[in-house]
């Protein structure tokens, strides 16, 4: 478990919109996280065509009617796999992209190998499940991309391109199936049937497009186009069903390994593979939950015989599955049944964390849980979680990055809607901590860290605004000079890193405090930042020059 994983779990921010009116309206949007390869796996092209709508409908039917695509923004955000050096990405994809040529020559027939060598290959693949799954995901992404491009070229009647791309899809499908059957230890009869259906339909598709290339009669081509459309839609449907079945099967295998293994190495490796799957999109998170992954993770978290590292790995998977950016929550029904045990175990993990990384993973899971159920916030109060989190923040060895502070202030912001929370925060010196968070700055200038600092500033202001309905909290905030700091953040774009979401949160907190302590503001601040409508003050501050400060 590395720092990269911890950063990925906590990475993300509240969305920013460059249109000024939309900035103001959307400032309380959910945490934005990077979209992943699997979101393209389910074929979201741009722009939509009539053919694509048909394919889209059939794929949604294949995935039991869950319209995951309609909720995604267009264009889809860049996948995290692209966020590497371009040469490195090219080298990784080179094998995948050149397999087509080999497969065309070999007519998709694998080179035979000796029985002993095959056994050795299968044995070694058991120790690289995560790599095999990543290879499968990459191959699936290539296939989905090619199918999308075929739909686009078909709309333009570019038959030569359609045929050449169909040949590539045919080869990639066969390669993906051969690769998967090489490293998988078992597969169901249903999976074999789907593989055969997909291969046969791809062959039919290739033969169909070849006839289209050889036909010069425009009228005949128009009549054949509907058949090609239907075949493409069927290929997409079979492909989607096969991918669903494959990853359900793999998730079940990983959970079975965790359940049956007595080896710490195998358990941690299987959990790490689950974490890798959860990073590939909401659909795989749903699959893991569907096959009782939540129950398995609960058992790990509550089993004291497991190491802290294993508990942290399980917390990382929980954090991914409960991510606020997921567009549906049906997969969380099993989570709600086990929530009390999970929350209790995560609070204990935060309290006993021996490193900042473990604390980050556990607190990230807790932060996500507080987003979708207020009952979790009540549980946290009963477990004295606020006292534990505030104490951890005073230990620079444990809460040592903006990412960790982001998780803590997220929990505070979500818990602050409860009236009982105010006294807990005051007793734990939480107002002082919120004041310090208003000064959060990145020490490295790293883009992700800067974004985390913005979120810390924004959420600390939101928490102050919510808590200041309590006169005791408002009085403590005024005594700690929160009002001058909020004014500075409103008037100085550099202090808030030009963040509009921070600006709106600070304006809201300032207005709440001004009601409780009107003497704390100068007249010019009151006239510009408090008296006007919030949207007018927002527009005024976004148009300010640095010389005005």
Coordinates of C-alpha atoms in Angstrom, one line a residue:
X1 CA 0.0 0.0 0.0
X2 CA 1.7 3.2 -1.1
X3 CA 1.2 6.9 -0.8
X4 CA -0.1 7.0 -4.4
X5 CA -3.1 4.9 -3.3
X6 CA -3.8 7.1 -0.3
X7 CA -3.7 10.2 -2.6
X8 CA -6.0 8.5 -5.1
X9 CA -8.6 7.7 -2.5
X10 CA -8.6 11.3 -1.3
X11 CA -8.1 13.0 -4.6
X12 CA -10.9 15.1 -6.0
X13 CA -12.6 18.4 -5.3
X14 CA -15.8 20.3 -5.6
X15 CA -16.6 21.1 -9.2
X16 CA -15.9 24.6 -10.6
X17 CA -17.8 26.0 -13.5
X18 CA -16.2 28.9 -15.5
X19 CA -19.5 30.5 -16.3
X20 CA -20.0 33.1 -13.5
X21 CA -23.7 32.4 -13.0
X22 CA -23.2 28.7 -13.1
X23 CA -20.2 29.0 -10.8
X24 CA -22.5 30.5 -8.2
X25 CA -25.4 28.0 -8.7
X26 CA -23.2 24.9 -8.7
X27 CA -20.7 25.8 -5.9
X28 CA -22.1 23.1 -3.6
X29 CA -21.7 20.3 -6.2
X30 CA -20.4 16.9 -5.1
X31 CA -16.8 15.9 -4.9
X32 CA -15.4 15.6 -8.4
X33 CA -13.2 12.6 -9.1
X34 CA -11.4 11.5 -12.2
X35 CA -13.4 9.3 -14.6
X36 CA -11.9 6.0 -15.4
X37 CA -11.3 3.6 -18.3
X38 CA -14.5 1.7 -17.7
X39 CA -16.7 4.7 -18.3
X40 CA -15.5 4.6 -21.9
X41 CA -15.9 0.8 -21.8
X42 CA -19.6 1.3 -22.0
X43 CA -19.4 3.2 -25.2
X44 CA -20.0 6.9 -24.6
X45 CA -19.1 8.6 -27.9
X46 CA -19.5 12.2 -28.8
X47 CA -21.5 13.5 -30.4
X48 CA -24.4 11.1 -30.2
X49 CA -25.7 9.7 -33.5
X50 CA -28.9 7.9 -34.2
X51 CA -27.0 4.7 -34.5
X52 CA -25.2 5.3 -31.2
X53 CA -28.5 5.8 -29.4
X54 CA -29.6 2.4 -30.6
X55 CA -26.4 0.8 -29.4
X56 CA -26.6 2.7 -26.1
X57 CA -30.1 1.4 -25.5
X58 CA -29.1 -2.2 -26.2
X59 CA -26.1 -2.0 -23.9
X60 CA -28.2 -0.5 -21.1
X61 CA -30.6 -3.4 -21.5
X62 CA -27.7 -5.8 -21.2
X63 CA -26.7 -4.2 -17.9
X64 CA -30.1 -4.7 -16.4
X65 CA -31.5 -1.3 -17.4
X66 CA -29.1 0.8 -15.4
X67 CA -28.5 3.9 -17.5
X68 CA -25.1 4.8 -16.2
X69 CA -24.2 6.9 -19.2
X70 CA -26.9 9.6 -19.1
X71 CA -25.5 10.9 -15.8
X72 CA -22.0 11.5 -17.2
X73 CA -20.9 14.9 -18.5
X74 CA -20.0 15.3 -22.2
X75 CA -17.2 15.1 -23.1
X76 CA -16.1 12.5 -20.6
X77 CA -13.2 13.6 -18.4
X78 CA -9.8 12.2 -19.2
X79 CA -9.1 8.8 -17.9
X80 CA -6.5 8.4 -15.2
X81 CA -4.6 6.0 -17.5
X82 CA -3.9 8.9 -19.9
X83 CA -2.3 10.9 -17.0
X84 CA 1.1 9.5 -17.6
X85 CA 4.0 10.3 -20.0
X86 CA 2.8 9.9 -23.6
X87 CA 5.9 7.8 -24.5
X88 CA 5.3 5.5 -21.5
X89 CA 1.6 5.1 -22.5
X90 CA 2.6 4.3 -26.1
X91 CA 5.0 1.6 -24.9
X92 CA 2.4 0.1 -22.7
X93 CA -0.2 0.0 -25.5
X94 CA 2.3 -1.1 -28.2
X95 CA 1.8 -4.8 -27.6
X96 CA -2.0 -4.5 -27.6
X97 CA -2.1 -2.4 -30.7
X98 CA 0.3 -4.6 -32.7
X99 CA -1.4 -7.9 -31.8
X100 CA -3.9 -7.2 -34.6
X101 CA -1.3 -7.7 -37.3
X102 CA -0.1 -11.0 -35.8
X103 CA -3.7 -12.2 -35.3
X104 CA -4.6 -11.4 -38.9
X105 CA -1.7 -13.5 -40.2
X106 CA -2.4 -16.4 -37.8
X107 CA -6.1 -16.3 -38.4
X108 CA -6.6 -15.9 -34.7
X109 CA -5.1 -19.3 -34.0
X110 CA -2.9 -19.4 -30.9
X111 CA 0.6 -20.9 -31.1
X112 CA 0.5 -24.3 -29.4
X113 CA 2.7 -24.8 -26.4
X114 CA 3.8 -27.9 -24.5
X115 CA 1.6 -29.0 -21.6
X116 CA 4.3 -28.4 -19.0
X117 CA 5.0 -24.9 -20.3
X118 CA 1.2 -24.1 -20.2
X119 CA 1.0 -25.3 -16.6
X120 CA 4.0 -23.1 -15.7
X121 CA 2.3 -20.1 -17.4
X122 CA -0.9 -20.6 -15.5
X123 CA 0.9 -21.1 -12.2
X124 CA 2.9 -17.8 -12.6
X125 CA -0.3 -15.9 -13.6
X126 CA -1.7 -16.6 -10.2
X127 CA 0.7 -14.1 -8.7
X128 CA -0.2 -11.4 -11.1
X129 CA -4.0 -11.3 -11.0
X130 CA -4.0 -7.5 -10.8
X131 CA -1.8 -7.2 -13.9
X132 CA -4.0 -9.6 -15.8
X133 CA -7.1 -7.7 -14.9
X134 CA -5.5 -4.4 -16.0
X135 CA -4.5 -6.1 -19.3
X136 CA -8.1 -7.2 -19.7
X137 CA -9.4 -3.7 -19.0
X138 CA -7.0 -2.2 -21.5
X139 CA -8.1 -4.6 -24.2
X140 CA -11.7 -3.9 -23.4
X141 CA -11.1 -0.2 -23.7
X142 CA -9.5 -0.7 -27.1
X143 CA -12.5 -2.7 -28.3
X144 CA -15.0 -0.2 -27.0
X145 CA -13.1 2.6 -28.6
X146 CA -13.0 0.8 -31.9
X147 CA -16.8 0.1 -31.8
X148 CA -17.5 3.7 -31.1
X149 CA -15.3 4.8 -34.1
X150 CA -17.1 2.2 -36.3
X151 CA -20.4 3.7 -35.4
X152 CA -19.1 7.2 -36.3
X153 CA -17.6 6.1 -39.6
X154 CA -20.7 4.1 -40.5
X155 CA -22.8 7.3 -40.2
X156 CA -20.5 8.9 -42.8
X157 CA -20.7 5.8 -45.1
X158 CA -17.0 5.3 -45.0
X159 CA -17.1 1.7 -45.8
X160 CA -13.4 1.0 -46.3
X161 CA -12.7 2.4 -42.9
X162 CA -15.6 0.5 -41.4
X163 CA -14.3 -2.8 -42.7
X164 CA -10.7 -2.3 -41.6
X165 CA -11.8 -1.3 -38.1
X166 CA -14.2 -4.3 -38.0
X167 CA -11.2 -6.6 -38.8
X168 CA -9.3 -5.0 -35.9
X169 CA -12.2 -5.4 -33.5
X170 CA -12.5 -9.1 -34.6
X171 CA -8.8 -9.6 -33.8
X172 CA -8.9 -7.8 -30.5
X173 CA -12.0 -9.7 -29.3
X174 CA -10.3 -13.0 -30.0
X175 CA -7.1 -11.8 -28.3
X176 CA -9.0 -10.7 -25.3
X177 CA -10.8 -14.0 -25.0
X178 CA -7.6 -16.0 -25.5
X179 CA -5.7 -13.9 -22.9
X180 CA -8.5 -14.3 -20.4
X181 CA -8.8 -18.0 -20.9
X182 CA -5.0 -18.3 -20.4
X183 CA -4.9 -16.8 -16.9
X184 CA -8.4 -17.7 -15.6
X185 CA -8.6 -20.9 -13.6
X186 CA -12.2 -21.6 -14.3
X187 CA -15.1 -20.1 -16.3
X188 CA -18.8 -21.0 -16.5
X189 CA -20.7 -22.5 -19.3
X190 CA -22.6 -19.3 -19.7
X191 CA -19.3 -17.5 -20.3
X192 CA -18.2 -19.9 -22.9
X193 CA -21.5 -19.5 -24.7
X194 CA -21.2 -15.8 -24.7
X195 CA -17.6 -16.0 -26.0
X196 CA -18.7 -18.2 -28.9
X197 CA -21.7 -15.9 -29.6
X198 CA -19.4 -12.8 -29.6
X199 CA -16.7 -14.4 -31.8
X200 CA -19.4 -15.7 -34.3
X201 CA -21.1 -12.3 -34.5
X202 CA -17.7 -10.6 -35.0
X203 CA -16.9 -12.9 -37.9
X204 CA -20.3 -12.3 -39.4
X205 CA -19.8 -8.5 -38.9
X206 CA -16.4 -8.7 -40.7
X207 CA -17.9 -10.7 -43.6
X208 CA -20.8 -8.3 -43.9
X209 CA -18.6 -5.2 -44.1
X210 CA -16.3 -6.9 -46.6
X211 CA -19.3 -7.5 -48.9
X212 CA -20.2 -3.8 -48.5
X213 CA -16.7 -2.8 -49.6
X214 CA -17.0 -4.9 -52.7
X215 CA -20.4 -3.4 -53.6
X216 CA -20.5 -0.2 -55.7
X217 CA -24.3 0.0 -55.9
X218 CA -25.4 2.9 -53.7
X219 CA -29.0 1.7 -53.3
X220 CA -27.8 -1.8 -52.2
X221 CA -25.4 -0.2 -49.7
X222 CA -28.2 1.8 -48.2
X223 CA -30.3 -1.3 -47.8
X224 CA -27.3 -3.2 -46.3
X225 CA -26.6 -0.4 -43.8
X226 CA -29.5 -1.3 -41.6
X227 CA -28.3 -4.8 -41.3
X228 CA -24.8 -3.6 -40.5
X229 CA -26.3 -1.3 -37.8
X230 CA -28.1 -4.2 -36.3
X231 CA -25.0 -6.4 -36.3
X232 CA -22.9 -3.7 -34.7
X233 CA -25.6 -3.3 -32.0
X234 CA -25.6 -7.0 -31.3
X235 CA -21.8 -7.1 -31.1
X236 CA -21.9 -4.3 -28.6
X237 CA -24.6 -6.1 -26.6
X238 CA -22.7 -9.4 -26.4
X239 CA -19.5 -7.6 -25.6
X240 CA -21.1 -5.7 -22.7
X241 CA -22.7 -8.9 -21.3
X242 CA -19.3 -10.8 -21.5
X243 CA -17.4 -8.0 -19.7
X244 CA -20.1 -7.9 -17.0
X245 CA -19.8 -11.7 -16.6
X246 CA -16.0 -11.7 -16.6
X247 CA -15.6 -9.1 -13.9
X248 CA -18.4 -10.6 -11.8
X249 CA -16.5 -13.9 -12.0
X250 CA -13.2 -12.3 -11.1
X251 CA -14.6 -10.4 -8.2
X252 CA -16.1 -13.6 -6.8
X253 CA -12.7 -15.3 -7.2
X254 CA -10.9 -12.6 -5.3
X255 CA -13.5 -12.7 -2.5
X256 CA -13.2 -16.4 -2.4
X257 CA -9.4 -16.1 -2.0
X258 CA -9.8 -13.7 0.9
X259 CA -12.4 -15.9 2.6
X260 CA -10.4 -19.2 2.3
X261 CA -6.8 -18.1 2.5
X262 CA -4.7 -18.2 5.7
X263 CA -1.9 -16.4 4.0
X264 CA -1.4 -12.7 4.8
X265 CA 0.3 -12.1 1.4
X266 CA -2.6 -13.7 -0.6
X267 CA -5.2 -11.8 1.4
X268 CA -3.5 -8.4 1.0
X269 CA -2.9 -9.1 -2.7
X270 CA -6.5 -10.0 -3.3
X271 CA -7.7 -6.9 -1.5
X272 CA -5.3 -4.8 -3.5
X273 CA -6.8 -6.3 -6.7
X274 CA -10.2 -5.4 -5.5
X275 CA -9.0 -1.8 -4.9
X276 CA -7.6 -1.8 -8.4
X277 CA -11.0 -2.8 -9.8
X278 CA -12.9 -0.2 -7.8
X279 CA -10.7 2.5 -9.5
X280 CA -12.1 1.5 -12.9
X281 CA -15.6 3.1 -12.4
X282 CA -18.9 2.9 -10.7
X283 CA -20.0 -0.2 -12.5
X284 CA -17.2 -2.4 -11.0
X285 CA -18.0 -1.0 -7.6
X286 CA -21.6 -2.2 -8.0
X287 CA -20.3 -5.6 -9.1
X288 CA -18.1 -6.0 -6.0
X289 CA -21.0 -5.0 -3.8
X290 CA -23.4 -7.3 -5.7
X291 CA -21.2 -10.4 -5.0
X292 CA -21.2 -9.7 -1.2
X293 CA -17.9 -7.7 -1.3
X294 CA -19.2 -5.4 1.5
X295 CA -19.8 -8.3 3.8
X296 CA -16.3 -9.7 3.2
X297 CA -14.7 -6.3 3.8
X298 CA -16.7 -5.9 7.0
X299 CA -15.4 -9.2 8.3
X300 CA -11.8 -8.1 7.5
X301 CA -12.2 -4.7 9.3
X302 CA -13.7 -6.3 12.4
X303 CA -11.3 -9.2 12.6
X304 CA -8.5 -8.2 15.1
X305 CA -6.3 -11.0 13.9
X306 CA -5.6 -9.1 10.6
X307 CA -2.8 -6.6 10.5
X308 CA -3.2 -2.8 10.4
X309 CA -2.0 -2.9 6.8
X310 CA -4.8 -5.3 5.8
X311 CA -7.4 -3.2 7.6
X312 CA -6.1 -0.2 5.7
X313 CA -6.4 -2.0 2.4
X314 CA -10.0 -2.9 3.2
X315 CA -10.7 0.7 4.2
X316 CA -9.3 1.9 0.8
X317 CA -11.8 -0.4 -1.0
X318 CA -14.6 0.9 1.2
X319 CA -13.6 4.5 0.4
X320 CA -13.8 3.7 -3.3
X321 CA -17.2 1.9 -3.2
X322 CA -18.8 4.7 -1.1
X323 CA -17.4 7.5 -3.3
X324 CA -19.8 10.4 -3.6
X325 CA -19.2 10.6 -7.4
X326 CA -21.0 7.3 -8.0
X327 CA -24.3 8.1 -9.8
X328 CA -26.4 5.4 -8.1
X329 CA -26.6 3.9 -4.6
X330 CA -28.5 0.6 -5.2
X331 CA -25.3 -1.3 -4.7
X332 CA -25.0 0.1 -1.1
X333 CA -28.0 -1.7 0.4
X334 CA -25.7 -4.4 1.8
X335 CA -23.5 -1.6 3.1
X336 CA -26.3 0.0 5.1
X337 CA -26.9 -3.4 6.8
X338 CA -23.3 -3.5 8.0
X339 CA -22.8 0.2 8.5
X340 CA -22.5 0.2 12.3
X341 CA -19.8 -2.4 12.3
X342 CA -17.9 -0.7 9.5
X343 CA -18.1 2.8 11.1
X344 CA -17.0 1.5 14.4
X345 CA -14.0 -0.3 12.9
X346 CA -13.0 2.7 10.8
X347 CA -13.1 5.0 13.9
X348 CA -10.9 2.5 15.8
X349 CA -8.5 2.4 12.8
X350 CA -8.3 6.2 12.9
X351 CA -7.7 6.2 16.6
X352 CA -4.9 3.6 16.5
X353 CA -3.3 4.6 13.1
X354 CA 0.4 4.3 13.3
X355 CA 1.0 6.4 10.2
X356 CA -0.5 9.2 8.2
X357 CA -1.3 6.9 5.3
X358 CA -3.4 4.5 7.4
X359 CA -5.3 7.5 8.9
X360 CA -5.9 9.0 5.5
X361 CA -7.5 5.8 4.1
X362 CA -9.7 5.2 7.2
X363 CA -10.8 8.9 7.4
X364 CA -11.5 9.0 3.6
X365 CA -13.9 6.0 4.0
X366 CA -15.6 7.7 7.0
X367 CA -15.9 11.0 5.0
X368 CA -17.6 9.3 2.1
X369 CA -20.0 7.4 4.4
X370 CA -21.1 10.7 6.0
X371 CA -22.3 11.9 2.6
X372 CA -25.1 9.4 1.9
X373 CA -26.6 8.7 5.4
X374 CA -27.1 11.1 8.3
X375 CA -27.4 8.0 10.6
X376 CA -23.6 7.6 10.1
X377 CA -23.1 11.1 11.5
X378 CA -25.1 10.2 14.6
X379 CA -23.1 7.0 15.0
X380 CA -19.9 9.0 14.8
X381 CA -21.1 11.3 17.6
X382 CA -21.9 8.3 19.8
X383 CA -18.4 6.9 19.1
X384 CA -16.7 10.2 20.1
X385 CA -15.3 10.3 16.6
X386 CA -15.0 14.1 16.7
X387 CA -12.8 14.0 19.7
X388 CA -10.6 11.3 18.1
X389 CA -10.3 13.2 14.8
X390 CA -9.5 16.5 16.4
X391 CA -6.9 14.9 18.6
X392 CA -5.3 13.3 15.5
X393 CA -5.1 16.7 13.8
X394 CA -2.8 17.9 16.6
X395 CA -0.4 15.1 15.8
X396 CA 1.6 16.2 12.7
X397 CA 2.9 12.6 12.4
X398 CA -0.6 11.3 11.7
X399 CA -2.3 14.3 9.9
X400 CA 0.6 15.4 7.8
X401 CA -0.9 16.4 4.5
X402 CA -3.8 18.6 3.1
X403 CA -5.4 15.3 1.9
X404 CA -5.8 14.1 5.5
X405 CA -7.1 17.5 6.6
X406 CA -9.5 17.4 3.7
X407 CA -11.1 14.2 5.0
X408 CA -11.3 15.5 8.6
X409 CA -13.0 18.8 7.6
X410 CA -15.3 16.9 5.3
X411 CA -16.5 14.8 8.3
X412 CA -16.8 18.0 10.4
X413 CA -18.8 19.8 7.7
X414 CA -21.3 16.9 7.3
X415 CA -21.6 16.4 11.1
X416 CA -22.1 20.1 11.7
X417 CA -25.8 19.8 10.6
X418 CA -26.4 18.0 13.9
X419 CA -27.1 20.4 16.8
X420 CA -25.2 18.2 19.3
X421 CA -22.0 18.5 17.2
X422 CA -21.3 22.2 18.2
X423 CA -20.4 21.4 21.8
X424 CA -18.2 18.5 20.7
X425 CA -16.2 20.7 18.3
X426 CA -15.8 23.5 20.9
X427 CA -14.6 21.1 23.6
X428 CA -12.0 19.6 21.2
X429 CA -10.7 23.1 20.2
X430 CA -12.2 22.6 16.8
X431 CA -12.9 26.3 16.1
X432 CA -9.2 27.0 16.4
X433 CA -8.6 24.1 13.9
X434 CA -11.1 25.5 11.4
X435 CA -9.4 28.9 11.7
X436 CA -6.1 27.3 10.9
X437 CA -7.6 25.5 7.9
X438 CA -8.6 28.9 6.4
X439 CA -4.9 29.5 6.0
X440 CA -4.3 26.2 4.2
X441 CA -1.6 26.6 1.5
X442 CA 0.3 24.1 -0.7
X443 CA 4.0 23.8 0.1
X444 CA 4.9 22.0 -3.1
X445 CA 2.7 23.7 -5.7
X446 CA 1.6 20.3 -6.9
X447 CA -1.8 20.5 -8.8
X448 CA -3.5 17.8 -6.7
X449 CA -2.2 19.3 -3.4
X450 CA -3.3 22.8 -4.4
X451 CA -6.8 21.5 -5.2
X452 CA -6.9 19.7 -1.8
X453 CA -5.9 23.0 -0.1
X454 CA -8.8 24.7 -1.9
X455 CA -11.2 22.1 -0.6
X456 CA -9.9 22.4 3.0
X457 CA -10.5 26.2 2.8
X458 CA -13.9 25.8 1.3
X459 CA -15.2 23.1 3.7
X460 CA -13.8 24.9 6.8
X461 CA -15.8 28.0 5.8
X462 CA -18.9 25.9 5.2
X463 CA -18.5 24.3 8.6
X464 CA -18.1 27.7 10.3
X465 CA -21.2 28.9 8.5
X466 CA -23.2 25.9 9.7
X467 CA -21.9 25.9 13.3
X468 CA -22.3 29.7 13.7
X469 CA -26.0 29.3 14.2
X470 CA -24.9 28.4 17.7
X471 CA -24.1 31.7 19.6
X472 CA -21.3 30.0 21.5
X473 CA -19.6 28.9 18.3
X474 CA -20.0 32.3 16.7
X475 CA -18.6 34.0 19.7
X476 CA -15.5 31.7 19.7
X477 CA -15.0 32.3 16.0
X478 CA -15.1 36.1 16.4
X479 CA -12.6 36.0 19.3
X480 CA -10.3 33.9 17.1
X481 CA -10.4 36.7 14.4
X482 CA -12.2 34.5 11.8
X483 CA -14.0 37.6 10.4
X484 CA -10.8 39.4 9.2
X485 CA -9.6 36.1 7.6
X486 CA -12.9 35.5 5.8
X487 CA -12.8 39.1 4.5
X488 CA -9.2 38.6 3.3
X489 CA -10.2 35.4 1.4
X490 CA -13.2 37.2 -0.2
X491 CA -11.2 40.2 -1.3
X492 CA -7.9 38.6 -2.3
X493 CA -8.2 36.0 -5.2
X494 CA -4.6 34.8 -4.5
X495 CA -5.4 33.9 -0.9
X496 CA -8.0 31.5 -2.2
X497 CA -6.1 30.5 -5.3
X498 CA -8.8 32.2 -7.4
X499 CA -11.3 29.6 -6.3
X500 CA -14.9 30.6 -6.7
X501 CA -16.2 27.8 -4.4
X502 CA -14.0 29.1 -1.6
X503 CA -15.3 32.6 -2.2
X504 CA -19.0 31.6 -1.9
X505 CA -18.3 29.6 1.2
X506 CA -16.5 32.5 2.8
X507 CA -19.3 34.9 1.9
X508 CA -21.8 32.6 3.5
X509 CA -19.8 32.2 6.7
X510 CA -19.1 35.9 6.9
X511 CA -22.8 36.8 6.6
X512 CA -23.6 34.3 9.4
X513 CA -21.0 35.7 11.7
X514 CA -22.0 39.3 10.9
X515 CA -25.5 38.6 12.2
X516 CA -24.0 37.5 15.5
X517 CA -21.3 40.2 15.7
X518 CA -22.1 43.2 13.5
X519 CA -19.5 45.4 15.2
X520 CA -16.7 43.1 13.8
X521 CA -17.0 44.6 10.3
X522 CA -16.0 47.9 8.8
X523 CA -18.7 49.8 7.0
X524 CA -17.1 49.2 3.5
X525 CA -17.0 45.4 4.2
X526 CA -20.6 45.4 5.4
X527 CA -21.8 47.4 2.3
X528 CA -20.0 45.2 -0.2
X529 CA -19.8 41.7 1.3
X530 CA -22.9 41.4 3.6
X531 CA -25.6 43.8 2.7
X532 CA -26.1 43.0 -1.0
X533 CA -27.5 39.8 -2.4
X534 CA -25.0 37.0 -2.2
X535 CA -24.8 36.7 -5.9
X536 CA -24.0 40.4 -6.2
X537 CA -21.2 40.2 -3.6
X538 CA -19.9 37.2 -5.4
X539 CA -19.8 39.0 -8.8
X540 CA -18.1 42.0 -7.1
X541 CA -15.4 39.9 -5.5
X542 CA -14.7 37.9 -8.7
X543 CA -14.1 41.2 -10.6
X544 CA -11.8 42.7 -8.0
X545 CA -8.2 43.5 -8.9
X546 CA -5.4 42.8 -6.4
X547 CA -4.8 46.6 -6.0
X548 CA -8.2 46.9 -4.4
X549 CA -7.1 44.7 -1.4

